Coordinates of C-alpha atoms in Angstrom, one line a residue:
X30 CA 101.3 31.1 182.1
X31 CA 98.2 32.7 181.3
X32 CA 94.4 32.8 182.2
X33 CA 92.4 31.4 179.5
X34 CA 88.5 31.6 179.5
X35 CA 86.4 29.5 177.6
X36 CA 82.5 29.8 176.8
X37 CA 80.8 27.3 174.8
X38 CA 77.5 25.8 175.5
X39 CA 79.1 22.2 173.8
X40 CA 80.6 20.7 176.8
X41 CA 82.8 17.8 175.0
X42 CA 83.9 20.6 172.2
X43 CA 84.8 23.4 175.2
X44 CA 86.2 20.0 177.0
X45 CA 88.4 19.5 174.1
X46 CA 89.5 23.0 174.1
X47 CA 90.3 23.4 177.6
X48 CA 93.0 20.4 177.1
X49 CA 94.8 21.9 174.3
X50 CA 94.8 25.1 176.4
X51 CA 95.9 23.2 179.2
X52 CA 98.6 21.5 177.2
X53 CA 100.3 24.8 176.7
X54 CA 100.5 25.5 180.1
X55 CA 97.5 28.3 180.7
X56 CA 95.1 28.0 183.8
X57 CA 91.4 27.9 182.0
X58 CA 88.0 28.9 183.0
X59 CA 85.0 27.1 181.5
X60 CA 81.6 28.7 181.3
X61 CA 78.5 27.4 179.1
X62 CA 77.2 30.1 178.7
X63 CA 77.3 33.9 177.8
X64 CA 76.1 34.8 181.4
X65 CA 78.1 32.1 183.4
X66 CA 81.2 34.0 181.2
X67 CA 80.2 37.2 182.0
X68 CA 80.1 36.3 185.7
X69 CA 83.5 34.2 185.5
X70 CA 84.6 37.7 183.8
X71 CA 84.3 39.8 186.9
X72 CA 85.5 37.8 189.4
X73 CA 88.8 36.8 187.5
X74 CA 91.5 38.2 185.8
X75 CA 91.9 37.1 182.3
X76 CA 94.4 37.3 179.4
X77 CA 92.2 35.9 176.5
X78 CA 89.4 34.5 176.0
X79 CA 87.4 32.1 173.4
X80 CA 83.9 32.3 172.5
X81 CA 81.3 30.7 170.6
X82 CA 79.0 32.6 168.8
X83 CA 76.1 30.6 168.9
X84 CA 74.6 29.6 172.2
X85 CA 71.2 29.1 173.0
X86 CA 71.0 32.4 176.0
X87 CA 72.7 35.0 173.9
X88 CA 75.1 34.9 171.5
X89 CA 79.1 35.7 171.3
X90 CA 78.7 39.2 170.0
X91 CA 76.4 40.0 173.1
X92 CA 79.3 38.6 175.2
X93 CA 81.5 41.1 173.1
X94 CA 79.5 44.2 173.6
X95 CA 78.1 43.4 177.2
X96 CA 81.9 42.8 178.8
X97 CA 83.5 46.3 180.1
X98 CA 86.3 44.5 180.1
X99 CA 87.1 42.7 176.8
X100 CA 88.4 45.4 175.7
X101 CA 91.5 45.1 177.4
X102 CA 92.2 41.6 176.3
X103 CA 92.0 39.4 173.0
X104 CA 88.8 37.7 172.2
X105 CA 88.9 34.7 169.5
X106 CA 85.7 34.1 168.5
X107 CA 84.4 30.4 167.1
X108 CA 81.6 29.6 165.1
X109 CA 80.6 26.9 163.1
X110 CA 78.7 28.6 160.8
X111 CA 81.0 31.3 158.8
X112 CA 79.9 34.1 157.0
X113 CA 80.9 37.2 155.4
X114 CA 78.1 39.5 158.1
X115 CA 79.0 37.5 161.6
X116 CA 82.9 37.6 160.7
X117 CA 83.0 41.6 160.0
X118 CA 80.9 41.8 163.0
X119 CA 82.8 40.0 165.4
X120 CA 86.1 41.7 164.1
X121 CA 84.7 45.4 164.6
X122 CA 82.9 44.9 168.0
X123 CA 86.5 44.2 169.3
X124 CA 87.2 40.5 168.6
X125 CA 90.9 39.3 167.8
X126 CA 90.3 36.7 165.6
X127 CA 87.1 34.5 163.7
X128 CA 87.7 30.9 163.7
X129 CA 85.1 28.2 161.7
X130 CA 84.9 24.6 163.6
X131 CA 86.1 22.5 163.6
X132 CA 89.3 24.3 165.0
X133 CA 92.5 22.0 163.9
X134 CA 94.2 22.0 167.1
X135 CA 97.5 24.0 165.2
X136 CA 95.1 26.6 164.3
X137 CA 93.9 27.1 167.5
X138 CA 97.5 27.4 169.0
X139 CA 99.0 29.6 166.7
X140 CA 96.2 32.1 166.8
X141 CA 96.3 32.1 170.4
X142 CA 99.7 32.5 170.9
X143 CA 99.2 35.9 168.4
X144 CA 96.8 37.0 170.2
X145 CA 98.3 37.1 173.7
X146 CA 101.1 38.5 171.8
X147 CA 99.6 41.6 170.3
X148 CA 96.1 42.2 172.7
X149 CA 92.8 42.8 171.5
X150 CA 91.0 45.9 169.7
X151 CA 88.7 47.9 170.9
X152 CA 84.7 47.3 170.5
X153 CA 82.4 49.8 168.8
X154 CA 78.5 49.8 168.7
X155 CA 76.4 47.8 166.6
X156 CA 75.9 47.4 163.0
X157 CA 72.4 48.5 161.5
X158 CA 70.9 45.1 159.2
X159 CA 72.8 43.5 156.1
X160 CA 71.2 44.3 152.5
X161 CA 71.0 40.9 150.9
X162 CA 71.8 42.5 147.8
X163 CA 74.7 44.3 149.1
X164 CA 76.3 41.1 150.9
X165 CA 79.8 39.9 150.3
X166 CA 79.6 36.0 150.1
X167 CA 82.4 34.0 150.3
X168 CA 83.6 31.2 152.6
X169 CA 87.2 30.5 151.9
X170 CA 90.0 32.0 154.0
X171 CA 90.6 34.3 151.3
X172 CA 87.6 35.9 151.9
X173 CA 87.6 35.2 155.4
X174 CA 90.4 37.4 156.0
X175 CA 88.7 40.2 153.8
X176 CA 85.7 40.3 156.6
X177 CA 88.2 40.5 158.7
X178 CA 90.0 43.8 157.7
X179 CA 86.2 45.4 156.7
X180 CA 85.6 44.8 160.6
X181 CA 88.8 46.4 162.1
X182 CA 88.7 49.5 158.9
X183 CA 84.7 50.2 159.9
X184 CA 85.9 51.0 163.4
X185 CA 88.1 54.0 162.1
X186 CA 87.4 56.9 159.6
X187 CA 90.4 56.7 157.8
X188 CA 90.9 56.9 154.0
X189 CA 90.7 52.8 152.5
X190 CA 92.3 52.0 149.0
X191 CA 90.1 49.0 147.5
X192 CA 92.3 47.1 145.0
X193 CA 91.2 44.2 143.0
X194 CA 90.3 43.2 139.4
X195 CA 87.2 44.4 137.4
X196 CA 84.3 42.9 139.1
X197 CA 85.2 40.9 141.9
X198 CA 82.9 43.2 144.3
X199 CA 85.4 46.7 145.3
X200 CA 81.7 48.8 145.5
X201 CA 80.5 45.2 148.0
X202 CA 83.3 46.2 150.3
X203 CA 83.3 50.3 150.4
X204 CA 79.2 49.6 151.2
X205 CA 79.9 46.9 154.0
X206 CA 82.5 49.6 155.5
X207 CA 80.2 52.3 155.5
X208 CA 77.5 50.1 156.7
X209 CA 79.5 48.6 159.6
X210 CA 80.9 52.5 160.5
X211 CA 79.9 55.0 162.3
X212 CA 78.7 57.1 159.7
X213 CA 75.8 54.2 158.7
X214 CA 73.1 56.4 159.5
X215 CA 74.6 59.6 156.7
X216 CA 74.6 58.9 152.9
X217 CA 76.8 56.5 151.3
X218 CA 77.1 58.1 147.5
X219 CA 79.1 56.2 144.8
X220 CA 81.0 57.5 141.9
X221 CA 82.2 56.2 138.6
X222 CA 85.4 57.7 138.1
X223 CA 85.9 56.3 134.8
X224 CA 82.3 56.9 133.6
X225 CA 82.2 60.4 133.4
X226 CA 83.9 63.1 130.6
X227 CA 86.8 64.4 132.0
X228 CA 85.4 67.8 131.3
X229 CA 82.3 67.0 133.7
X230 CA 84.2 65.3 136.3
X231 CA 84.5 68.3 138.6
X232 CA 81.5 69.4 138.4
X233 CA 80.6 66.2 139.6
X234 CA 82.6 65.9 142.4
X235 CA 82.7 69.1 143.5
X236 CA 79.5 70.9 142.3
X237 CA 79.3 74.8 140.3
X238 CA 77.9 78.0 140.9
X239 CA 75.6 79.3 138.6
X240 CA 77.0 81.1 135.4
X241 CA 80.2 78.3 136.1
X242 CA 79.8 77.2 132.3
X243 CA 77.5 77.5 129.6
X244 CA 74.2 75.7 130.5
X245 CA 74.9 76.1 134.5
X246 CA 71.8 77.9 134.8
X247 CA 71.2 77.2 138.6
X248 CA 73.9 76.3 141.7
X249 CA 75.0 72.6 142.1
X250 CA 75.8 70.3 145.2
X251 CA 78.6 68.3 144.6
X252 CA 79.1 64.7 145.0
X253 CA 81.3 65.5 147.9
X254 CA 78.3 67.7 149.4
X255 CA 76.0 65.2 148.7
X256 CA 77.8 62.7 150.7
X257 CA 78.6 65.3 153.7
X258 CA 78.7 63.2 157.4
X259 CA 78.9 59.9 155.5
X260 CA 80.9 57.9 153.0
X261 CA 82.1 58.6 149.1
X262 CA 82.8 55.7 147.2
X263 CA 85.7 57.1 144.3
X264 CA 85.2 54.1 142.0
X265 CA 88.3 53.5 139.1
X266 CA 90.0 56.2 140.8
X267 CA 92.9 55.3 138.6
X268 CA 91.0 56.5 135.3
X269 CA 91.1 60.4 136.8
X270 CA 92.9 63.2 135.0
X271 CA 95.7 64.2 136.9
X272 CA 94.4 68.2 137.2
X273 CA 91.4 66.1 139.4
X274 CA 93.9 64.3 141.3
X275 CA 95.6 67.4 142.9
X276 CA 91.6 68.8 143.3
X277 CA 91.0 65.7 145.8
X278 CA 94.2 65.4 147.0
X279 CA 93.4 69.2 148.5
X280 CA 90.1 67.8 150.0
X281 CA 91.4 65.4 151.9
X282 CA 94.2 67.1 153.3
X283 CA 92.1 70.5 153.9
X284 CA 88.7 68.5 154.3
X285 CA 86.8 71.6 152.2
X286 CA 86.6 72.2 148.3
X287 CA 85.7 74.5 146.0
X288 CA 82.5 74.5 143.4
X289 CA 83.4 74.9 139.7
X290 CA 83.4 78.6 139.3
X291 CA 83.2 79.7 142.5
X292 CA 85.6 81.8 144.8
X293 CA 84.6 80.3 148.5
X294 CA 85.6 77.2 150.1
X295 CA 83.3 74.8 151.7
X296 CA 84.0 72.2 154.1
X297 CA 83.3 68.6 154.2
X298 CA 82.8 66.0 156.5
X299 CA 83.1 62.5 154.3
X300 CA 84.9 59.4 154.5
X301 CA 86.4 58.8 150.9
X302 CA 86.9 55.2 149.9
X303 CA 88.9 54.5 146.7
X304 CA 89.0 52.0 144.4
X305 CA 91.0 50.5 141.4
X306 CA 91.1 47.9 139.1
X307 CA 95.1 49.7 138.2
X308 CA 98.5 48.7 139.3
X309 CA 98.9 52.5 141.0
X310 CA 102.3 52.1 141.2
X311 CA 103.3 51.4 137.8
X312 CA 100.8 54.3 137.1
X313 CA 102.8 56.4 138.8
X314 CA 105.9 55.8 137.1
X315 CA 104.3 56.4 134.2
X316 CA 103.4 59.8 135.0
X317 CA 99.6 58.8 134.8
X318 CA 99.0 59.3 139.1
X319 CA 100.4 61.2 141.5
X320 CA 102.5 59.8 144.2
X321 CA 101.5 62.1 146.8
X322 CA 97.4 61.1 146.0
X323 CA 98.3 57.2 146.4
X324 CA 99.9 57.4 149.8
X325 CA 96.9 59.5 151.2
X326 CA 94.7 57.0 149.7
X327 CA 96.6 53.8 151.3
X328 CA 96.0 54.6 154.1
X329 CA 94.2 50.7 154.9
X330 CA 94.2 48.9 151.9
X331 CA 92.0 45.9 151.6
X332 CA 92.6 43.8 148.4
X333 CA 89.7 41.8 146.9
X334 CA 91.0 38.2 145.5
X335 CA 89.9 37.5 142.2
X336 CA 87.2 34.5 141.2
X337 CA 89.7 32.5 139.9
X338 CA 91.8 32.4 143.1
X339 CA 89.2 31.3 145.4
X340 CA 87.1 28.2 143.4
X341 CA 85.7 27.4 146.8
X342 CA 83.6 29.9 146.7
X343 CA 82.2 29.5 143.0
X344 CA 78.7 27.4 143.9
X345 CA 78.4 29.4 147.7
X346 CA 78.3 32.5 145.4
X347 CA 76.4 30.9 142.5
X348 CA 73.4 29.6 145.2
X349 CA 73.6 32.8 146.6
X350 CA 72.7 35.1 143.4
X351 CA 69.9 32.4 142.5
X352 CA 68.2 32.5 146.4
X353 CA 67.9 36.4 145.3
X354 CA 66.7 35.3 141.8
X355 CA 64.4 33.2 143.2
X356 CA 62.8 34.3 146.8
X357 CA 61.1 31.3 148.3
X358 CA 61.9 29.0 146.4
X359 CA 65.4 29.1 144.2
X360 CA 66.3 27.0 141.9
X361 CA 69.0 24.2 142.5
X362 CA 72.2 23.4 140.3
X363 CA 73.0 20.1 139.0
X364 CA 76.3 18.2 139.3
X365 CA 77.2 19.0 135.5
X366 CA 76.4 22.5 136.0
X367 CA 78.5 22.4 138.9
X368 CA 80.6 21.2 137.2
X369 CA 80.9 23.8 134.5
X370 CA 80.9 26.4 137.3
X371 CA 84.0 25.2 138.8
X372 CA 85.9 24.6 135.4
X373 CA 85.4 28.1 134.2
X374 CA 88.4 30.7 134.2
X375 CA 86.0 33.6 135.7
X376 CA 87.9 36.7 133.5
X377 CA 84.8 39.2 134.7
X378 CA 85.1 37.8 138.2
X379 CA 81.6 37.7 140.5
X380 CA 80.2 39.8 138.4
X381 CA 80.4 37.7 135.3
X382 CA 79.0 34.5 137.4
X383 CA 76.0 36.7 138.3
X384 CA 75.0 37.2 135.1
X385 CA 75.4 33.8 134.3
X386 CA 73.4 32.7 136.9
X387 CA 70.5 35.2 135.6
X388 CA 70.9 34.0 132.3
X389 CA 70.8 30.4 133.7
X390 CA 67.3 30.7 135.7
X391 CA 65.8 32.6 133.1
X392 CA 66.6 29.6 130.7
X393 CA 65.8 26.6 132.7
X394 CA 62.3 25.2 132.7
X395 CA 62.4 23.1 135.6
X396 CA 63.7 24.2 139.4
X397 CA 66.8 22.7 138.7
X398 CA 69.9 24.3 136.5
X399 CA 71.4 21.8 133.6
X400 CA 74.6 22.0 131.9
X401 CA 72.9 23.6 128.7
X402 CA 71.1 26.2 130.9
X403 CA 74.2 27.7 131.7
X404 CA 76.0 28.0 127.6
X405 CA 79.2 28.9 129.6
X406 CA 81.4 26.9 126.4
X407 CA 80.0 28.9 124.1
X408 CA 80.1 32.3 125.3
X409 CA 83.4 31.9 127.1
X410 CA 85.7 28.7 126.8
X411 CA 88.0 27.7 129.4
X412 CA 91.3 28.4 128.5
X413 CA 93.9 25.6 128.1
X414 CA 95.8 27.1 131.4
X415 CA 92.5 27.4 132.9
X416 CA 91.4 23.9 132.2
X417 CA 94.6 22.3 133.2
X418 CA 94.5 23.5 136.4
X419 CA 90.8 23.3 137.1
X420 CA 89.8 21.0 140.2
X421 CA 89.8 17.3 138.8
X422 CA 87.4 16.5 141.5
X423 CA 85.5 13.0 142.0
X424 CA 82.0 14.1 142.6
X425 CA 80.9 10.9 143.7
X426 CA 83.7 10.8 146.5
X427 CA 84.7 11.6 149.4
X428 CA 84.1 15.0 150.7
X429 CA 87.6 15.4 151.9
X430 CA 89.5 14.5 148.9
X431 CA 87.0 17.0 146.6
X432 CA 88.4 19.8 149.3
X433 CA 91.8 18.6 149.1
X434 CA 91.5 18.7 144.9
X435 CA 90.2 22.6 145.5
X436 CA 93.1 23.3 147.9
X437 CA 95.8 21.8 145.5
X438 CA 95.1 24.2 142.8
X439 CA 94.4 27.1 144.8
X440 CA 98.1 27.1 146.2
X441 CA 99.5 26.4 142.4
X442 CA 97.5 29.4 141.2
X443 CA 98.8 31.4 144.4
X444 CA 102.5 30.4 143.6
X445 CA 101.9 31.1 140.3
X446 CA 100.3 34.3 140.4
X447 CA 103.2 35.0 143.2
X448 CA 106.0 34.1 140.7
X449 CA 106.8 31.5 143.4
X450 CA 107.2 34.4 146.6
X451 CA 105.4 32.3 149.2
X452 CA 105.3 35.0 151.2
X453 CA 103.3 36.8 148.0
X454 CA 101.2 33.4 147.6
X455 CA 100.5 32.8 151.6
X456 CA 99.3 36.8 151.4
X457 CA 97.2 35.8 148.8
X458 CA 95.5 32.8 150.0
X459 CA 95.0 34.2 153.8
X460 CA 97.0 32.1 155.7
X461 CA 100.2 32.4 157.0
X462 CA 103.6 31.2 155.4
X463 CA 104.1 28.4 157.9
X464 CA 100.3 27.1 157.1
X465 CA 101.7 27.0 153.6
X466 CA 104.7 25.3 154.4
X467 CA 103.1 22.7 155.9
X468 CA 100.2 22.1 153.5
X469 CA 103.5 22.3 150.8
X470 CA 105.3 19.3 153.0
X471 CA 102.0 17.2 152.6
X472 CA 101.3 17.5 149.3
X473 CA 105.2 16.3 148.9
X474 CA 104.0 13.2 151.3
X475 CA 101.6 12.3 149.5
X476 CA 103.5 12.1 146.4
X477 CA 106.1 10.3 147.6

């Protein structure tokens, strides 16, 4: 049996948790507030505990960094309202796990029993202010459990390996890292892999001496230099020559480099990020990257889901890029936009809905966004894959059937992208392979 303490200023909702707790057999402490848990805290001992993280004294993350001794045991922290910032937050100040409320009861129970399985992590200091226009959106688990691997990855300085498809936000991720790190305060400094001449490339990374080449009529810092005591971002690290591979291979094993003509070494303090729209491993068995690059780089790997497999998040992104577009007072989208939105196949991911959402507000004349605003059918049709397996949601019914619609076709697309692995398609979607079992065993229910 173990000690479970609860804090949560909603005393039917903490009620309701302390009987499922109770129902498994733990002893539970109640507080209602982050003070009352803090005192509860040092005059008990506790295995876990789970915390709101708002409440009207101070919030859950104050109970995270304020408790000397959280660190020692698993924190599952609940919120009802989710977001990319307060999730990576929660996750690298030492929290086990982020929860939305409602909590379904199984949900509750099986991340408990993980976490008095496996202990918590250990808290760090607090993050400096989100950039709105650097924030990762996105509410569905998918996402969810991107947050959390941004949260516990910004606690170390290890090397991360961003994989994902062309636009779906790799540079969003290396910046909340850095941001969320330790090195916040020291440059972040991004590089376009793929966007510069293989015959400049080193220079680039690396800087020259002067005399290096014809036209190097002064000394050069480096992109490595430039981003000494912070973070380099290697964008489409897959499109590098392989003579540049070895280079920063050597870098990150010896952590100093040499300037393009030059004859003395120079160290470097940075944090390299990769990323890579590639299949790295199919590029290495063609000979085009080297094997010994890839496992330095994978060291955490954090894979971004594409548009397409997470439709959920389509209008939370869409609002979001027209609150920036707008300031004070954005524009709204109509049920047939919507609509459009949500059919779409997304090829160019979130950066392809951006634009269209820039298009869209420069075209509409009113504050809200039509159908016609948006020209999504003419610039690019749905597919016939795409539009088969599109949402067929009621948008005059209930809410719960509309979710249930978006749910459907996210585990199809999962199984299919999987090949049917459910163990690839549960990966995918962020949940665990008995959460998809189940949600496969309804969906058989409610065909029967």
């Amino acid at each position: 049996m173990a000690r479970i303490l609860i804090v949560d200023d909603d005393a039917a909702f903490r009620g309701s948790l302390a009987e499922t707790v109770s129902d498994l057999g733990h002893d539970v402490l109640e507080a209602g507030s982050t003070a009352a848990g803090l005192k509860l805290l040092a005059a008990h001992a506790v295995d876990a505990a789970i915390i709101d993280l708002r409440m009207p004294d101070e919030d859950g993350l104050a109970f995270l960094q304020r408790a000397p001794a959280i660190a020692a045991i698993p924190c599952i922290m609940l919120t009802a309202y989710a977001s990319g910032d307060n999730t990576i937050e929660a996750i690298r100040l030492g929290a086990f796990d982020h929860l939305t409320k409602p909590v379904p009861r199984a949900a509750l129970v099986e991340t408990l029993e993980r976490a008095l399985r496996q202990g918590a992590s250990t808290p760090a200091a607090a993050s400096p202010a989100t950039e709105e226009r650097n924030q990762l959106v996105g509410e569905s688990e998918a996402m969810r459990q991107v947050f959390k691997q941004i949260g516990r990855a910004a606690t170390s300085d290890a090397t991360v390996l961003v994989l994902g498809e062309t636009g779906t936000g790799k540079e969003l991720v290396a910046r909340a890292l850095h941001r969320n790190g330790a090195r916040a305060a020291r440059p972040f400094v991004a590089v376009n892999c793929a966007a510069i001449p293989a015959e400049l490339i080193e220079s680039e990374l690396f800087g020259h001496v002067k005399g290096a080449f014809s036209g190097a009529t002064s000394p050069r810092l480096g992109r490595f230099q430039e981003a000494d005591g912070g973070t380099l971002f290697l964008d489409e690290i897959g499109d590098m020559e392989l003579a540049t591979q070895a280079k920063i291979l050597r870098v990150l094993q010896e952590r100093e480099l040499t300037p393009v003509g030059g004859n003395q070494s120079v160290r470097v303090d940075v944090r390299v990020i990769a990323a890579t729209h590639r299949d790295l491993q199919h590029e290495i068995t063609q000979g085009r990257f080297r094997e010994d690059l890839w496992y330095r780089l994978q060291v955490l790997t954090i894979m971004v889901p594409a548009l397409r497999e997470r439709p959920g998040d389509i209008l939370t992104i869409a609002e979001h890029f027209l609150r920036q577009l707008g300031g004070d007072a954005p524009k709204r989208i109509s049920p047939a936009a919507a609509r459009l939105l949500l059919q779409h196949a997304w090829p160019g991911n979130v950066r392809e809905l951006r634009n269209t959402m820039e298009r869209a507000a420069v075209m509409s004349h009113g504050l809200c966004i039509e159908a016609e605003d948006i020209g999504l059918s003419a610039r690019h049709p749905v597919g016939a894959a795409s539009a088969a397996s599109a949402p067929a949601i009621d948008w005059d019914g209930p809410l719960a059937a509309a979710l249930a619609e978006v749910e459907r076709v996210m585990i199809e697309r999962a199984l299919q992208g999987a090949a049917g692995n459910r163990a690839e398609a549960a990966r995918r979607l962020g949940i665990s392979r008995q959460q998809l079992y189940r949600r496969l065993e309804e969906a058989g229910k409610s065909h029967d």
